[in-house]
Each structure stands twice: as structure tokens, then as C-alpha cells.
């Protein structure tokens, strides 16, 4: 039984029998062993990170001569074997075009594809699977709302409220639509906790507001917005709310009926699913009134030379052959995540988030963006930061090449936010449930080494 | 493709030997055809073709085996780089596609050797910039243009050579080569003016959105010839007639987009051209509000009318694309 634990905690060197009992290594090892074992025992079982790691083959490799420590999950997540198998199985046994085929394979493909849709609906507690439109990713989903709902509902003077911390995908489509319709974009700034100012947002909402576009969890600040409240304020003036849930759906329980969101978007590749598929959730009554976005096969009802009639949602918004295998892969990812339980994932990541923040604070001259975690304020398991006098790209390059640690450096598709923070770029470490405390330890150790290296050069 | 003036045959022969050049038709000029880029990964450019100082730098890095020490060496170069005056940290001098900020300034001396200065807010990028500045400065333009970026693998810095938007090193080198070529063309045009000081390109002529070549860095963007869709300043390739055409159209039609391309070389040799000064055929692409409400024929007549003087004095033909701003937007 103890051996089983050892297998899952490969980083402990004290197992080497050649080490004599009196040597410092052993003593240190023994101390570490008891400290970590008691930590493990305290949790009652092996941590989620350790128990799930074996499911992710990609994590077990070396890069540039060091063990890979993957901390770029906000950019994309890794996929468990179950998802890889589902994809392979699809292409090996029942790949076929969906929806209009008669034969056995196409019937099976259609069933599995529609089953995936049901899984997505259940995962976010949508009332019906017809409220789920498969798209290429969240960005396409936002564009769908912009070009379809936006163009038919916005007039000159209509106001769209966003925060300055939105991802470019949530800003740019609305800039285009605002230009076309004469609508006005208004932006909420950050408050003293470095999160979008919810009071300012409330104040901005008026009868001119048609839409509020907000993230659920910020990919830079790690903050969480009170979506339920925002929806209540928006609905009071007849405005709709579009929630960018890319960083929330993979990490916590998201209930669209509980939030009462009008639109919600997410990408498969951030939630352990394959790239190439994402989805839009839209309330039935809204989707029914929306004109098509992309035109073509599958989204039509009847086609004549001079006009065509369109299908009901969701098909109305799914032109052409969809990413069938990928949607099925997303379904498998949802099965995997549900098998663990999103609440369990969330609780584990909360612990990891606090641990990451705490350890990062110990790095001298570091500046972490976003709110300080407290009883009221929960941070997601990601930290964007800068170390004084060291460019984040230098940090990321050195961490990668000398330590195999993968983080991201840049503006993280949030240039307006970085401009507000007064920096060109930041470094970002972002975790997922298959990361461990040891990953964080290794990251901090490597970061310390990196910072000393660059500082010694000044 | 931006053609060169045929008068500069020396440049023409260099251009044909560039690793990236393609589909520029130069007649009767002896060339040794360069290996295509893909093949050069197995067959690196011979060291002797590189500038001597660059060769020294490469050898130095090769002798340093430990990766950390290589970084230290790189940062040492960066530390000792001459500071770049703030006035040169302009948009035209910025290397695109770098997550950090990098500026490169170039100028020629009397003998038309190119010198560089650079700066960056990231120490590693500054080191790479310093490496290039030290390795390339003081050399003839032709030599600088001949450098293939493959040498970077010899440094052992695990420097990626993927021509992507994010490849700062590759984009730095390309910018330095492009600036060297532009300076040389300006210098040759100015009849051997001493070319001291500033970058020869008149910055005010560049369109405000000067998206440089690496927004789409592929084999087509030949060094120095890259004409990205949004109009790299084509005036640096135009002779006096081309410049007059451009200025006239700018003045009379206030276009939001204007591209004037000298394609005379394509017609060299046929009857209408023989005996003229070489600037005979042009492609003009122009987007202007002035065309609103006018039929295609009317638009062309308008342009021909404005350029009547040129047509009387040797301009043989114009190939015109004339659109209104809303037509362009609707696409």
C-alpha cells in the first residue's frame, strides 16, 4: 500500500537504498518524506493532481533536458487518454457524415454527435440540448452572437457594456458590429482590488444598454465576477448578458439556469477536449429569433434558386459538415471531468491557487496582477506577474530552456488590460487539476534560479 | 512583387542570388541559382560567406558549451551594445512580431558599408540584437544581404528558425537586411550622396499602418522585395515618373489607399518602349472617395486626365484598379 503511494510520488529521492542512515540526504529525505506523507495522509487520499496525472501521457516527458512542468493551461489544457481513445475510436469504427445519412455508420455518427450535444447541455445545466450550438471555438461563438443577434438587435445609440479586462475575442467582434450598427461600446475599469469594478458596471447599465459582455473568470487577473448579480441588473433594463466562460467551465460548476445567462461561450480545448470545437449556449427564445450566421448545407430547410428557408436552432447555426469527431471527443472530455466531479476539481484547484499565490509572493520584487485572495475573494489557479527589471519573455525563455517549465509571456490576448496596468507584457503560470504542489514547488525553484541569473547580470 | 529599376544591374544580380528571391524576371543577367530555403537546412551556407566578425562570434559561441554560459555570453554582448538614442525608437525601426520591444537603426558610411544600432527591453533579445549588430556592422550591403538565418543553429542557442510572427531573431535579421537594401537603393539614386546619418527613407511617405513584411513571412517575402499587401512604401522602388504619378494622384484624389508599381521591365523590348527612359508601364491601385458615383470608365478617364502630361512624354500604359472605400470594405 505504501509502495503504491511511492509510485505516485516520483520526486522523492530518499528511496535510494544506497544512502546511509546518517547521511544528510537521508535525513533530509526522511524529513521530507514524513512532511509530505503527513500532508498526503491529511487529505485522506492521494491528491487529485497525483491521481489524475497518469491519465495524461503528454505530461510524462522531458523538454530541453528537464522534466516537463506544464503551467500554461489557460492557453490550452491537456487531454486524457479517454479523449484520445474516443477520437481514435470514432475515426476507426464509425466515421461518417451526420444528419442526413441512411446507412448504419452515419446513423451511429449522428447519434454520438447528438449525444455529445446532450452532454454539453447537461454539463452546464441548459434546459434543452437545442440550446447548444457547436462552433469552432468560443471566438466563433461570440462572432455568431455579434453577427446574428447583434446585427438584428442593435441600433444607433444602443450600448454594449464590457470590461477593459476582456479577451480580444470578446472585444473585437463587438467593435466591428458597433461600427456597422452605430452602437456604442462602454468599458468598465478596474477597482482598487484590481478586478473589474462591479459597482461601476451597475451604474453604467441603463435603458440604452442592450448587451453586457463579461468574462466569468479572468485569464489574466484570476478574478471571478458575480454573474448572477450582473444578469439581474441587466435584465431589469431589458438587456442581455453574454458570458465568456472559457476559464470557468473547465474549472468549476457552471449552471446557466442558475446564472440565468442569455448567452454563454466556451472552448473544448481548454476543458480537456480536442481543438476545433467549442459551443454557444443561447436561450431558446433568443436563438429562435436569430437569423443565420454562416450559410450553407445543414442549416437550411429548403433551397431554391432565388431564396432558401432555414432550419430550426441549433442546426440553423451549424453550416457545413461539423467537427464530428472533435465534438464526440468533447463529449468524452465531459464524461471524464464529470467522473471526477467539477466541485472536487474546483476545491482542489482553490487549494493549489492559494499555494501558488503564496509561494509566488516569496519571490523578491514580484508584482502579481489581480486581487489578493481572501475569504471573500477567490482567485482562479493562475497568476500573471512581472519581476522588476526582468522582461517576462526573458523569464519564460530561461524557464523553458533551463528548467523545462512552460509558462506564457505576452499580453495574453488582453492588450487593453495590460495598457491599463502600465505594462507591455506579463508572465503567466496557470494550473489545472492534473498539476500538483510539486509542480508549483519546481516552478518556484526554477523561477528563483532564473531571477538570480538575470539579477546577477545587472 | 516590387521590381527594381533596371539601371541598378548590380543590385539585380545580387537580388537573384538571394536565398529568398523568386519570380523576379531579370533578363540576360547571369545568376548562380541559390538552393531553395528548404534544402539549406541540410546544407548550411558556408561560413566563409558570412561577415568575418559574425564568423568570430559563431566560433565563440560554439566554444562555449554550457547553455547557461552561452546565455551569459549573449547578455554580455547586449550589455555592451551602444545605446540607441530615443529619437530612433520609431515605428519604422521597430522589429515586428517580438513580444519584447526591439528597435534597429541602420545607416551607411561613405563607402556604402552598413552600420547598425539597436536596443531592446528584454535582455535576451538585446543580446541577439547585439550579436547581429556586432556581426554585421561595417560590411558591404551585398554581404549582409547574402546572409541566411540558418547560421543561428550554429550558435547552439536553440534559437528557433520558424518563420513565424513570434520569431524575433529572424525578423530582426530580415529588418536589418531590408534596411540595408533600402539605404543602398536610396544612395545609388542620389548619385552617390554620402548617405551619412539617418535612414534614407522619408518617413512621412510611409502609410500610417506600415505593417512590415513579417506579418506574412513566407518564401514570397524576399528580403528587400517584400511588398506586404498593405503597401510597403513603394516609392523607394519608383523612378522620377513613378514618383510624379504617385504625387499627382495623391494630390488630386486624396486616396485612402494608393499603390503605384513600375512594371516596365515586363515590357522591355517591345515597340512602344524602345527609346524611352524605361518608365513606361505602371500598375496603379487606388481607393478614393472621389470615385463614388462614377462608372468604371469615368474613373479611368479621370485618372488618365490627371496623368495626361506623363502620357504625352513617354508613359505608355497604365493598368488601373480604381475603387471607392465602401467597395473595398464590402469585400
PDB file of N, CA and C in Angstrom, chain B residues 1-53:
ATOM      1  N   UNK B   1       4.862  41.802 -56.328  1.00  0.00           N
ATOM      2  CA  UNK B   1       6.335  41.853 -56.297  1.00  0.00           C
ATOM      3  C   UNK B   1       6.807  43.241 -56.680  1.00  0.00           C
ATOM      4  N   UNK B   2       7.736  43.757 -55.912  1.00  0.00           N
ATOM      5  CA  UNK B   2       8.210  45.093 -56.187  1.00  0.00           C
ATOM      6  C   UNK B   2       9.441  44.981 -57.067  1.00  0.00           C
ATOM      7  N   UNK B   3       9.372  45.494 -58.262  1.00  0.00           N
ATOM      8  CA  UNK B   3      10.532  45.345 -59.147  1.00  0.00           C
ATOM      9  C   UNK B   3      11.578  46.399 -58.868  1.00  0.00           C
ATOM     10  N   UNK B   4      12.818  46.128 -59.194  1.00  0.00           N
ATOM     11  CA  UNK B   4      13.892  47.114 -59.074  1.00  0.00           C
ATOM     12  C   UNK B   4      14.040  47.835 -60.397  1.00  0.00           C
ATOM     13  N   UNK B   5      14.587  49.037 -60.324  1.00  0.00           N
ATOM     14  CA  UNK B   5      14.903  49.750 -61.558  1.00  0.00           C
ATOM     15  C   UNK B   5      16.008  48.999 -62.271  1.00  0.00           C
ATOM     16  N   UNK B   6      15.866  48.861 -63.573  1.00  0.00           N
ATOM     17  CA  UNK B   6      16.858  48.087 -64.303  1.00  0.00           C
ATOM     18  C   UNK B   6      18.211  48.750 -64.332  1.00  0.00           C
ATOM     19  N   UNK B   7      18.236  50.061 -64.105  1.00  0.00           N
ATOM     20  CA  UNK B   7      19.532  50.744 -64.134  1.00  0.00           C
ATOM     21  C   UNK B   7      20.483  50.157 -63.085  1.00  0.00           C
ATOM     22  N   UNK B   8      19.920  49.636 -62.002  1.00  0.00           N
ATOM     23  CA  UNK B   8      20.804  49.161 -60.948  1.00  0.00           C
ATOM     24  C   UNK B   8      21.061  47.677 -61.176  1.00  0.00           C
ATOM     25  N   UNK B   9      21.818  47.396 -62.192  1.00  0.00           N
ATOM     26  CA  UNK B   9      22.006  45.996 -62.568  1.00  0.00           C
ATOM     27  C   UNK B   9      22.832  45.241 -61.541  1.00  0.00           C
ATOM     28  N   UNK B  10      23.653  46.016 -60.861  1.00  0.00           N
ATOM     29  CA  UNK B  10      24.464  45.366 -59.823  1.00  0.00           C
ATOM     30  C   UNK B  10      23.560  44.760 -58.765  1.00  0.00           C
ATOM     31  N   UNK B  11      22.597  45.565 -58.361  1.00  0.00           N
ATOM     32  CA  UNK B  11      21.653  45.089 -57.364  1.00  0.00           C
ATOM     33  C   UNK B  11      20.844  43.921 -57.908  1.00  0.00           C
ATOM     34  N   UNK B  12      20.584  44.006 -59.197  1.00  0.00           N
ATOM     35  CA  UNK B  12      19.779  42.955 -59.812  1.00  0.00           C
ATOM     36  C   UNK B  12      20.486  41.618 -59.696  1.00  0.00           C
ATOM     37  N   UNK B  13      21.801  41.645 -59.921  1.00  0.00           N
ATOM     38  CA  UNK B  13      22.491  40.351 -59.861  1.00  0.00           C
ATOM     39  C   UNK B  13      22.576  39.841 -58.432  1.00  0.00           C
ATOM     40  N   UNK B  14      22.660  40.778 -57.505  1.00  0.00           N
ATOM     41  CA  UNK B  14      22.658  40.351 -56.098  1.00  0.00           C
ATOM     42  C   UNK B  14      21.315  39.748 -55.755  1.00  0.00           C
ATOM     43  N   UNK B  15      20.293  40.453 -56.191  1.00  0.00           N
ATOM     44  CA  UNK B  15      18.936  40.027 -55.829  1.00  0.00           C
ATOM     45  C   UNK B  15      18.674  38.609 -56.287  1.00  0.00           C
ATOM     46  N   UNK B  16      19.212  38.293 -57.447  1.00  0.00           N
ATOM     47  CA  UNK B  16      18.946  36.963 -57.979  1.00  0.00           C
ATOM     48  C   UNK B  16      19.634  35.871 -57.176  1.00  0.00           C
ATOM     49  N   UNK B  17      20.667  36.272 -56.421  1.00  0.00           N
ATOM     50  CA  UNK B  17      21.357  35.237 -55.656  1.00  0.00           C
ATOM     51  C   UNK B  17      20.820  35.132 -54.230  1.00  0.00           C
ATOM     52  N   UNK B  18      19.862  35.975 -53.866  1.00  0.00           N
ATOM     53  CA  UNK B  18      19.331  35.928 -52.509  1.00  0.00           C
ATOM     54  C   UNK B  18      18.632  34.604 -52.260  1.00  0.00           C
ATOM     55  N   UNK B  19      18.735  34.117 -51.089  1.00  0.00           N
ATOM     56  CA  UNK B  19      18.065  32.837 -50.797  1.00  0.00           C
ATOM     57  C   UNK B  19      16.560  32.900 -50.962  1.00  0.00           C
ATOM     58  N   UNK B  20      15.992  34.067 -50.794  1.00  0.00           N
ATOM     59  CA  UNK B  20      14.540  34.114 -50.782  1.00  0.00           C
ATOM     60  C   UNK B  20      13.930  34.577 -52.095  1.00  0.00           C
ATOM     61  N   UNK B  21      14.759  34.990 -53.042  1.00  0.00           N
ATOM     62  CA  UNK B  21      14.181  35.644 -54.222  1.00  0.00           C
ATOM     63  C   UNK B  21      13.508  34.636 -55.139  1.00  0.00           C
ATOM     64  N   UNK B  22      12.441  35.073 -55.679  1.00  0.00           N
ATOM     65  CA  UNK B  22      11.669  34.181 -56.571  1.00  0.00           C
ATOM     66  C   UNK B  22      10.968  35.022 -57.610  1.00  0.00           C
ATOM     67  N   UNK B  23      10.735  34.495 -58.732  1.00  0.00           N
ATOM     68  CA  UNK B  23       9.845  35.045 -59.753  1.00  0.00           C
ATOM     69  C   UNK B  23      10.056  36.513 -60.070  1.00  0.00           C
ATOM     70  N   UNK B  24      11.229  37.061 -59.866  1.00  0.00           N
ATOM     71  CA  UNK B  24      11.528  38.393 -60.382  1.00  0.00           C
ATOM     72  C   UNK B  24      12.237  38.131 -61.688  1.00  0.00           C
ATOM     73  N   UNK B  25      11.637  38.592 -62.794  1.00  0.00           N
ATOM     74  CA  UNK B  25      12.273  38.234 -64.052  1.00  0.00           C
ATOM     75  C   UNK B  25      13.303  39.277 -64.418  1.00  0.00           C
ATOM     76  N   UNK B  26      14.552  38.923 -64.381  1.00  0.00           N
ATOM     77  CA  UNK B  26      15.636  39.788 -64.864  1.00  0.00           C
ATOM     78  C   UNK B  26      16.172  39.141 -66.118  1.00  0.00           C
ATOM     79  N   UNK B  27      16.206  39.938 -67.179  1.00  0.00           N
ATOM     80  CA  UNK B  27      16.649  39.303 -68.413  1.00  0.00           C
ATOM     81  C   UNK B  27      18.143  39.348 -68.543  1.00  0.00           C
ATOM     82  N   UNK B  28      18.714  38.302 -69.124  1.00  0.00           N
ATOM     83  CA  UNK B  28      20.110  38.242 -69.517  1.00  0.00           C
ATOM     84  C   UNK B  28      21.079  38.553 -68.388  1.00  0.00           C
ATOM     85  N   UNK B  29      20.726  38.253 -67.178  1.00  0.00           N
ATOM     86  CA  UNK B  29      21.691  38.500 -66.111  1.00  0.00           C
ATOM     87  C   UNK B  29      22.180  37.165 -65.592  1.00  0.00           C
ATOM     88  N   UNK B  30      23.478  36.954 -65.627  1.00  0.00           N
ATOM     89  CA  UNK B  30      23.981  35.648 -65.189  1.00  0.00           C
ATOM     90  C   UNK B  30      23.758  35.462 -63.701  1.00  0.00           C
ATOM     91  N   UNK B  31      23.223  34.357 -63.350  1.00  0.00           N
ATOM     92  CA  UNK B  31      22.991  34.100 -61.928  1.00  0.00           C
ATOM     93  C   UNK B  31      23.514  32.736 -61.575  1.00  0.00           C
ATOM     94  N   UNK B  32      23.886  32.598 -60.301  1.00  0.00           N
ATOM     95  CA  UNK B  32      24.034  31.216 -59.858  1.00  0.00           C
ATOM     96  C   UNK B  32      22.801  30.936 -59.030  1.00  0.00           C
ATOM     97  N   UNK B  33      22.012  29.969 -59.420  1.00  0.00           N
ATOM     98  CA  UNK B  33      20.734  29.796 -58.726  1.00  0.00           C
ATOM     99  C   UNK B  33      20.982  29.283 -57.315  1.00  0.00           C
ATOM    100  N   UNK B  34      20.378  29.956 -56.332  1.00  0.00           N
ATOM    101  CA  UNK B  34      20.626  29.608 -54.939  1.00  0.00           C
ATOM    102  C   UNK B  34      19.834  28.376 -54.552  1.00  0.00           C
ATOM    103  N   UNK B  35      20.286  27.647 -53.584  1.00  0.00           N
ATOM    104  CA  UNK B  35      19.490  26.500 -53.133  1.00  0.00           C
ATOM    105  C   UNK B  35      18.216  27.019 -52.474  1.00  0.00           C
ATOM    106  N   UNK B  36      17.074  26.367 -52.696  1.00  0.00           N
ATOM    107  CA  UNK B  36      15.845  26.818 -52.034  1.00  0.00           C
ATOM    108  C   UNK B  36      15.980  26.679 -50.525  1.00  0.00           C
ATOM    109  N   UNK B  37      15.188  27.449 -49.808  1.00  0.00           N
ATOM    110  CA  UNK B  37      15.355  27.528 -48.353  1.00  0.00           C
ATOM    111  C   UNK B  37      15.262  26.151 -47.698  1.00  0.00           C
ATOM    112  N   UNK B  38      14.325  25.319 -48.171  1.00  0.00           N
ATOM    113  CA  UNK B  38      14.122  24.034 -47.523  1.00  0.00           C
ATOM    114  C   UNK B  38      15.382  23.191 -47.574  1.00  0.00           C
ATOM    115  N   UNK B  39      16.056  23.241 -48.689  1.00  0.00           N
ATOM    116  CA  UNK B  39      17.229  22.376 -48.825  1.00  0.00           C
ATOM    117  C   UNK B  39      18.355  22.848 -47.934  1.00  0.00           C
ATOM    118  N   UNK B  40      18.353  24.158 -47.626  1.00  0.00           N
ATOM    119  CA  UNK B  40      19.524  24.659 -46.909  1.00  0.00           C
ATOM    120  C   UNK B  40      19.578  24.163 -45.478  1.00  0.00           C
ATOM    121  N   UNK B  41      18.498  23.517 -44.998  1.00  0.00           N
ATOM    122  CA  UNK B  41      18.598  23.022 -43.636  1.00  0.00           C
ATOM    123  C   UNK B  41      19.565  21.861 -43.564  1.00  0.00           C
ATOM    124  N   UNK B  42      19.727  21.150 -44.672  1.00  0.00           N
ATOM    125  CA  UNK B  42      20.720  20.086 -44.642  1.00  0.00           C
ATOM    126  C   UNK B  42      22.061  20.593 -45.127  1.00  0.00           C
ATOM    127  N   UNK B  43      22.052  21.763 -45.735  1.00  0.00           N
ATOM    128  CA  UNK B  43      23.269  22.236 -46.369  1.00  0.00           C
ATOM    129  C   UNK B  43      23.420  23.691 -45.962  1.00  0.00           C
ATOM    130  N   UNK B  44      24.082  23.946 -44.824  1.00  0.00           N
ATOM    131  CA  UNK B  44      24.191  25.309 -44.329  1.00  0.00           C
ATOM    132  C   UNK B  44      25.041  26.144 -45.264  1.00  0.00           C
ATOM    133  N   UNK B  45      24.714  27.418 -45.266  1.00  0.00           N
ATOM    134  CA  UNK B  45      25.528  28.366 -46.011  1.00  0.00           C
ATOM    135  C   UNK B  45      26.971  28.262 -45.515  1.00  0.00           C
ATOM    136  N   UNK B  46      27.925  28.177 -46.422  1.00  0.00           N
ATOM    137  CA  UNK B  46      29.326  28.076 -45.973  1.00  0.00           C
ATOM    138  C   UNK B  46      29.725  29.281 -45.139  1.00  0.00           C
ATOM    139  N   UNK B  47      30.464  29.005 -44.056  1.00  0.00           N
ATOM    140  CA  UNK B  47      30.845  30.045 -43.102  1.00  0.00           C
ATOM    141  C   UNK B  47      31.548  31.221 -43.769  1.00  0.00           C
ATOM    142  N   UNK B  48      32.357  30.902 -44.793  1.00  0.00           N
ATOM    143  CA  UNK B  48      33.178  31.958 -45.395  1.00  0.00           C
ATOM    144  C   UNK B  48      32.326  33.053 -46.017  1.00  0.00           C
ATOM    145  N   UNK B  49      31.064  32.717 -46.314  1.00  0.00           N
ATOM    146  CA  UNK B  49      30.214  33.743 -46.941  1.00  0.00           C
ATOM    147  C   UNK B  49      29.707  34.742 -45.915  1.00  0.00           C
ATOM    148  N   UNK B  50      29.837  34.389 -44.641  1.00  0.00           N
ATOM    149  CA  UNK B  50      29.347  35.291 -43.604  1.00  0.00           C
ATOM    150  C   UNK B  50      30.386  36.358 -43.301  1.00  0.00           C
ATOM    151  N   UNK B  51      29.902  37.515 -42.821  1.00  0.00           N
ATOM    152  CA  UNK B  51      30.852  38.562 -42.445  1.00  0.00           C
ATOM    153  C   UNK B  51      31.852  38.033 -41.421  1.00  0.00           C
ATOM    154  N   UNK B  52      33.099  38.490 -41.510  1.00  0.00           N
ATOM    155  CA  UNK B  52      34.157  37.948 -40.638  1.00  0.00           C
ATOM    156  C   UNK B  52      33.839  38.048 -39.155  1.00  0.00           C
ATOM    157  N   UNK B  53      33.287  39.190 -38.750  1.00  0.00           N
ATOM    158  CA  UNK B  53      33.014  39.333 -37.313  1.00  0.00           C
ATOM    159  C   UNK B  53      31.939  38.356 -36.878  1.00  0.00           C
TER     160      UNK B  53
END
